[in-house]
Protein backbone atom coordinates (compact mmCIF):
# COMPACT_ATOMS: atom_id res chain seq x y z
CA UNK A 1 0.00 0.00 0.00
CA UNK A 2 2.76 2.48 0.92
CA UNK A 3 6.28 2.38 -0.49
CA UNK A 4 8.99 4.80 0.55
CA UNK A 5 11.75 4.42 -2.03
CA UNK A 6 15.27 5.92 -1.73
CA UNK A 7 13.70 9.01 -0.16
CA UNK A 8 16.13 11.88 0.24
CA UNK A 9 15.39 15.36 1.50
CA UNK A 10 17.78 18.28 1.73
CA UNK A 11 16.19 21.57 2.82
CA UNK A 12 16.96 24.84 1.03
CA UNK A 13 19.31 25.86 3.87
CA UNK A 14 21.45 22.77 3.19
CA UNK A 15 20.18 20.58 6.06
CA UNK A 16 20.31 16.92 5.00
CA UNK A 17 17.21 15.70 6.80
CA UNK A 18 16.75 12.33 5.07
CA UNK A 19 19.70 10.54 3.51
CA UNK A 20 18.04 7.56 1.89
CA UNK A 21 14.95 5.93 3.29
CA UNK A 22 13.40 2.71 2.11
CA UNK A 23 10.50 0.87 3.71
CA UNK A 24 7.11 -0.58 2.91
CA UNK A 25 3.81 -0.60 4.79
CA UNK A 26 1.20 -3.24 3.98
CA UNK A 27 -2.48 -2.54 3.55
CA UNK A 28 -4.11 -2.45 7.00
CA UNK A 29 -0.84 -2.41 8.98
CA UNK A 30 -0.14 -0.13 11.94
CA UNK A 31 3.51 0.89 11.77
CA UNK A 32 5.28 3.19 14.24
CA UNK A 33 8.33 5.26 13.32
CA UNK A 34 10.82 6.13 16.06
CA UNK A 35 14.26 7.70 16.01
CA UNK A 36 16.48 10.21 17.77
CA UNK A 37 15.25 13.77 18.19
CA UNK A 38 15.65 15.79 15.00
CA UNK A 39 16.34 12.74 12.81
CA UNK A 40 13.67 13.68 10.29
CA UNK A 41 10.50 11.90 11.45
CA UNK A 42 8.27 14.87 10.67
CA UNK A 43 10.08 15.47 7.38
CA UNK A 44 9.34 11.86 6.42
CA UNK A 45 5.66 12.16 7.34
CA UNK A 46 5.30 15.42 5.39
CA UNK A 47 6.83 13.77 2.32
CA UNK A 48 4.43 10.83 2.67
CA UNK A 49 1.52 13.28 3.10
CA UNK A 50 2.52 15.11 -0.08
CA UNK A 51 3.09 18.33 1.89
CA UNK A 52 6.81 18.40 1.12
CA UNK A 53 8.59 17.52 -2.13
CA UNK A 54 11.48 15.05 -1.76
CA UNK A 55 14.85 16.10 -3.16
CA UNK A 56 15.09 12.66 -4.75
CA UNK A 57 13.43 9.29 -4.37
CA UNK A 58 9.70 8.89 -4.11
CA UNK A 59 6.68 7.86 -2.07
CA UNK A 60 4.17 5.54 -3.71
CA UNK A 61 0.66 5.02 -2.43
CA UNK A 62 -1.15 2.01 -3.89
CA UNK A 63 1.36 2.14 -6.75
CA UNK A 64 0.90 5.85 -7.60
CA UNK A 65 3.61 8.41 -7.00
CA UNK A 66 2.67 10.98 -4.33
CA UNK A 67 3.03 14.46 -5.84
CA UNK A 68 0.64 16.39 -3.57
CA UNK A 69 -1.76 15.60 -0.70
CA UNK A 70 -3.35 12.27 -1.76
CA UNK A 71 -7.14 12.18 -1.75
CA UNK A 72 -7.48 9.13 0.51
CA UNK A 73 -4.97 10.16 3.17
CA UNK A 74 -5.67 11.99 6.44
CA UNK A 75 -3.12 13.51 8.80
CA UNK A 76 -3.35 14.07 12.57
CA UNK A 77 -0.71 16.40 14.01
CA UNK A 78 0.39 16.90 17.59
CA UNK A 79 -0.91 20.45 17.79
CA UNK A 80 -4.65 19.91 17.88
CA UNK A 81 -5.09 23.52 19.02
CA UNK A 82 -3.75 24.78 15.71
CA UNK A 83 -5.39 22.16 13.53
CA UNK A 84 -9.00 22.96 14.51
CA UNK A 85 -10.76 26.17 13.48
CA UNK A 86 -11.83 27.95 16.69
CA UNK A 87 -14.72 29.82 15.07
CA UNK A 88 -16.31 26.57 13.88
CA UNK A 89 -18.23 24.09 16.00
CA UNK A 90 -16.93 20.56 16.46
CA UNK A 91 -19.41 19.31 13.85
CA UNK A 92 -18.33 21.97 11.33
CA UNK A 93 -14.65 21.16 11.90
CA UNK A 94 -15.25 17.46 11.23
CA UNK A 95 -17.46 18.20 8.23
CA UNK A 96 -15.14 20.65 6.45
CA UNK A 97 -12.82 18.14 4.71
CA UNK A 98 -15.90 16.17 3.63
CA UNK A 99 -17.26 19.28 1.90
CA UNK A 100 -13.91 19.73 0.19
CA UNK A 101 -14.10 16.07 -0.86
CA UNK A 102 -17.59 16.86 -2.29
CA UNK A 103 -19.37 14.25 -0.19
CA UNK A 104 -23.16 14.65 -0.45
CA UNK A 105 -24.84 16.44 2.49
CA UNK A 106 -26.80 13.43 3.79
CA UNK A 107 -23.69 11.22 3.78
CA UNK A 108 -21.70 14.01 5.45
CA UNK A 109 -24.19 14.11 8.31
CA UNK A 110 -23.90 10.33 8.72
CA UNK A 111 -20.10 10.33 8.67
CA UNK A 112 -19.85 13.21 11.16
CA UNK A 113 -22.32 11.56 13.55
CA UNK A 114 -20.61 8.15 13.30
CA UNK A 115 -17.10 9.48 13.79
CA UNK A 116 -18.03 11.72 16.74
CA UNK A 117 -19.80 8.75 18.36
CA UNK A 118 -16.73 6.58 17.72
CA UNK A 119 -14.50 8.98 19.67
CA UNK A 120 -17.09 9.46 22.42
CA UNK A 121 -18.00 13.05 21.52
CA UNK A 122 -21.54 12.69 20.19
CA UNK A 123 -22.74 15.22 22.77
CA UNK A 124 -20.09 17.82 21.91
CA UNK A 125 -21.06 18.38 18.26
CA UNK A 126 -22.32 21.92 18.91
CA UNK A 127 -19.42 23.00 21.12
CA UNK A 128 -16.48 25.07 19.89
CA UNK A 129 -12.96 23.61 20.21
CA UNK A 130 -11.98 26.18 22.86
CA UNK A 131 -14.74 24.86 25.12
CA UNK A 132 -13.11 21.41 25.18
CA UNK A 133 -10.13 19.93 27.03
CA UNK A 134 -6.91 19.16 25.13
CA UNK A 135 -7.73 15.45 25.03
CA UNK A 136 -11.23 16.17 23.70
CA UNK A 137 -9.81 18.48 21.03
CA UNK A 138 -7.47 15.72 19.90
CA UNK A 139 -10.48 13.37 19.76
CA UNK A 140 -12.11 15.88 17.41
CA UNK A 141 -8.99 15.85 15.23
CA UNK A 142 -9.12 12.03 15.19
CA UNK A 143 -12.87 12.08 14.41
CA UNK A 144 -12.21 14.47 11.53
CA UNK A 145 -9.56 12.13 10.13
CA UNK A 146 -11.76 9.05 10.56
CA UNK A 147 -14.85 10.71 9.00
CA UNK A 148 -12.78 11.34 5.89
CA UNK A 149 -12.59 7.54 5.44
CA UNK A 150 -8.89 7.56 4.55
CA UNK A 151 -7.07 4.47 3.36
CA UNK A 152 -3.94 5.83 5.02
CA UNK A 153 -3.90 7.66 8.35
CA UNK A 154 -0.69 9.57 9.11
CA UNK A 155 -0.10 10.64 12.70
CA UNK A 156 2.74 12.89 13.88
CA UNK A 157 3.21 12.63 17.66
CA UNK A 158 -0.59 12.71 18.00
CA UNK A 159 -0.70 12.16 21.77
CA UNK A 160 2.41 14.06 22.83
CA UNK A 161 0.58 17.14 24.11
CA UNK A 162 -1.92 15.46 26.45
CA UNK A 163 -1.59 14.13 30.00
CA UNK A 164 -0.64 10.49 30.65
CA UNK A 165 -4.15 9.24 31.44
CA UNK A 166 -5.65 10.87 28.34
CA UNK A 167 -2.77 9.58 26.28
CA UNK A 168 -3.49 5.98 27.32
CA UNK A 169 -7.18 6.47 26.47
CA UNK A 170 -6.38 7.95 23.06
CA UNK A 171 -3.93 5.11 22.33
CA UNK A 172 -6.69 2.59 23.03
CA UNK A 173 -9.15 4.64 20.97
CA UNK A 174 -6.73 4.49 18.04
CA UNK A 175 -6.30 0.72 18.41
CA UNK A 176 -10.05 0.12 18.47
CA UNK A 177 -10.64 2.38 15.43
CA UNK A 178 -7.79 0.69 13.57
CA UNK A 179 -9.22 -2.76 14.31
CA UNK A 180 -12.71 -1.72 13.26
CA UNK A 181 -11.95 0.33 10.18
CA UNK A 182 -9.07 -1.64 8.67
CA UNK A 183 -7.25 1.62 7.91
CA UNK A 184 -3.47 1.65 7.36
CA UNK A 185 -1.69 3.75 10.01
CA UNK A 186 1.80 5.27 9.97
CA UNK A 187 2.47 6.90 13.33
CA UNK A 188 5.54 8.91 14.31
CA UNK A 189 6.38 9.03 17.99
CA UNK A 190 9.38 9.81 20.17
CA UNK A 191 7.91 7.55 22.87
CA UNK A 192 9.37 4.03 22.70
CA UNK A 193 6.72 2.53 24.98
CA UNK A 194 3.99 3.96 22.79
CA UNK A 195 5.63 2.56 19.64
CA UNK A 196 5.83 -0.94 21.17
CA UNK A 197 2.29 -0.76 22.57
CA UNK A 198 0.66 0.43 19.34
CA UNK A 199 2.86 -0.81 16.52
CA UNK A 200 2.55 -4.13 14.75
CA UNK A 201 5.90 -3.16 13.31
CA UNK A 202 8.44 -0.50 14.26
CA UNK A 203 10.72 1.36 11.87
CA UNK A 204 13.73 2.73 13.75
CA UNK A 205 15.43 5.67 12.04
CA UNK A 206 19.13 6.41 12.41
CA UNK A 207 20.61 9.74 13.45
CA UNK A 208 20.86 12.43 10.76
CA UNK A 209 21.39 12.20 7.86
CA UNK A 210 18.75 9.60 8.25
CA UNK A 211 18.25 6.08 6.93
CA UNK A 212 16.24 3.12 8.26
CA UNK A 213 18.36 1.59 11.00
CA UNK A 214 16.09 -1.34 11.76
CA UNK A 215 12.60 -2.65 11.10
CA UNK A 216 11.20 -5.02 13.67
CA UNK A 217 7.90 -6.83 14.14
CA UNK A 218 6.09 -6.49 17.48
CA UNK A 219 4.79 -9.99 18.25
CA UNK A 220 2.65 -9.02 21.24
CA UNK A 221 -0.77 -10.68 21.40
CA UNK A 222 -3.96 -8.87 20.43
CA UNK A 223 -6.10 -7.30 21.61
CA UNK A 224 -3.61 -5.20 23.51
CA UNK A 225 -4.31 -3.84 26.92
CA UNK A 226 -2.58 -1.04 28.85
CA UNK A 227 -1.96 -3.28 31.88
CA UNK A 228 -1.41 -6.81 30.55
CA UNK A 229 0.47 -5.87 27.38
CA UNK A 230 2.77 -3.45 29.16
CA UNK A 231 3.58 -6.02 31.87
CA UNK A 232 4.34 -8.78 29.33
CA UNK A 233 8.06 -9.68 29.56
CA UNK A 234 8.25 -9.46 25.76
CA UNK A 235 7.11 -5.83 25.98
CA UNK A 236 10.07 -5.08 28.26
CA UNK A 237 12.51 -6.87 25.93
CA UNK A 238 11.25 -5.05 22.85
CA UNK A 239 11.30 -1.74 24.65
CA UNK A 240 14.91 -2.30 25.78
CA UNK A 241 15.92 -3.35 22.26
CA UNK A 242 14.40 -0.26 20.62
CA UNK A 243 15.96 1.93 23.30
CA UNK A 244 19.39 0.45 22.55
CA UNK A 245 18.86 1.00 18.84
CA UNK A 246 18.04 4.66 19.40
CA UNK A 247 21.08 5.07 21.65
CA UNK A 248 23.21 3.57 18.85
CA UNK A 249 21.56 5.89 16.37
CA UNK A 250 22.41 8.87 18.62
CA UNK A 251 26.02 7.90 19.00
CA UNK A 252 26.83 6.71 15.49
CA UNK A 253 24.48 8.51 13.09
CA UNK A 254 23.27 6.31 10.25
CA UNK A 255 24.97 2.96 10.47
CA UNK A 256 22.68 0.43 8.84
CA UNK A 257 20.94 -2.58 10.34
CA UNK A 258 22.12 -4.10 13.59
CA UNK A 259 21.83 -7.73 12.44
CA UNK A 260 21.79 -10.43 15.10
CA UNK A 261 18.77 -11.97 16.80
CA UNK A 262 15.76 -9.85 17.67
CA UNK A 263 14.27 -9.45 21.13
CA UNK A 264 11.06 -11.30 20.28
CA UNK A 265 10.24 -14.97 20.41
CA UNK A 266 7.69 -17.11 18.65
CA UNK A 267 5.67 -16.41 15.54
CA UNK A 268 3.26 -13.54 15.18
CA UNK A 269 -0.12 -14.27 13.71
CA UNK A 270 -0.76 -10.69 12.70
CA UNK A 271 -3.93 -10.52 14.85
CA UNK A 272 -5.33 -7.06 15.41
N1 LIG B 1 11.66 23.85 7.00
C1 LIG B 1 12.89 23.47 7.35
N2 LIG B 1 13.97 24.11 6.84
C2 LIG B 1 15.22 23.72 7.17
N3 LIG B 1 15.51 22.69 7.99
C3 LIG B 1 14.48 22.02 8.53
C4 LIG B 1 13.12 22.37 8.24
N4 LIG B 1 12.31 21.53 8.91
C5 LIG B 1 13.12 20.69 9.59
N5 LIG B 1 14.41 20.98 9.36
C6 LIG B 1 15.59 20.28 9.88
O1 LIG B 1 15.54 18.94 9.40
C7 LIG B 1 15.96 18.03 10.41
C8 LIG B 1 14.85 17.04 10.69
O2 LIG B 1 13.75 17.74 11.28
P1 LIG B 1 12.38 16.99 11.66
O3 LIG B 1 11.49 18.00 12.30
O4 LIG B 1 11.88 16.28 10.47
O5 LIG B 1 12.89 15.92 12.74
P2 LIG B 1 12.07 15.13 13.86
O6 LIG B 1 12.72 13.79 13.96
O7 LIG B 1 10.62 15.14 13.54
O8 LIG B 1 12.37 16.02 15.13
P3 LIG B 1 11.78 15.88 16.63
O9 LIG B 1 12.13 14.53 17.13
O10 LIG B 1 12.48 16.96 17.39
O11 LIG B 1 10.29 16.11 16.51
C9 LIG B 1 16.33 18.89 11.62
O12 LIG B 1 17.73 19.13 11.55
C10 LIG B 1 15.58 20.17 11.39
O13 LIG B 1 16.24 21.27 11.99
Coordinates of N, CA and C in Angstrom, one line a residue, residues 74 94 108 213 235-236 244 248 265:
X74 N -5.4 11.0 5.4 CA -5.7 12.0 6.4 C -4.5 12.1 7.4
X94 N -15.3 18.8 11.7 CA -15.2 17.5 11.2 C -15.8 17.4 9.8
X108 N -22.6 13.2 4.5 CA -21.7 14.0 5.5 C -22.3 13.9 6.9
X213 N 17.4 2.4 10.3 CA 18.4 1.6 11.0 C 17.9 0.2 11.2
X235 N 7.2 -7.3 26.1 CA 7.1 -5.8 26.0 C 8.4 -5.2 26.5
X236 N 8.9 -5.7 27.7 CA 10.1 -5.1 28.3 C 11.3 -5.3 27.4
X244 N 18.0 0.6 22.9 CA 19.4 0.5 22.6 C 19.6 0.9 21.1
X248 N 22.2 3.8 19.9 CA 23.2 3.6 18.9 C 23.1 4.6 17.8
X265 N 10.2 -13.5 20.6 CA 10.2 -15.0 20.4 C 8.9 -15.5 19.9

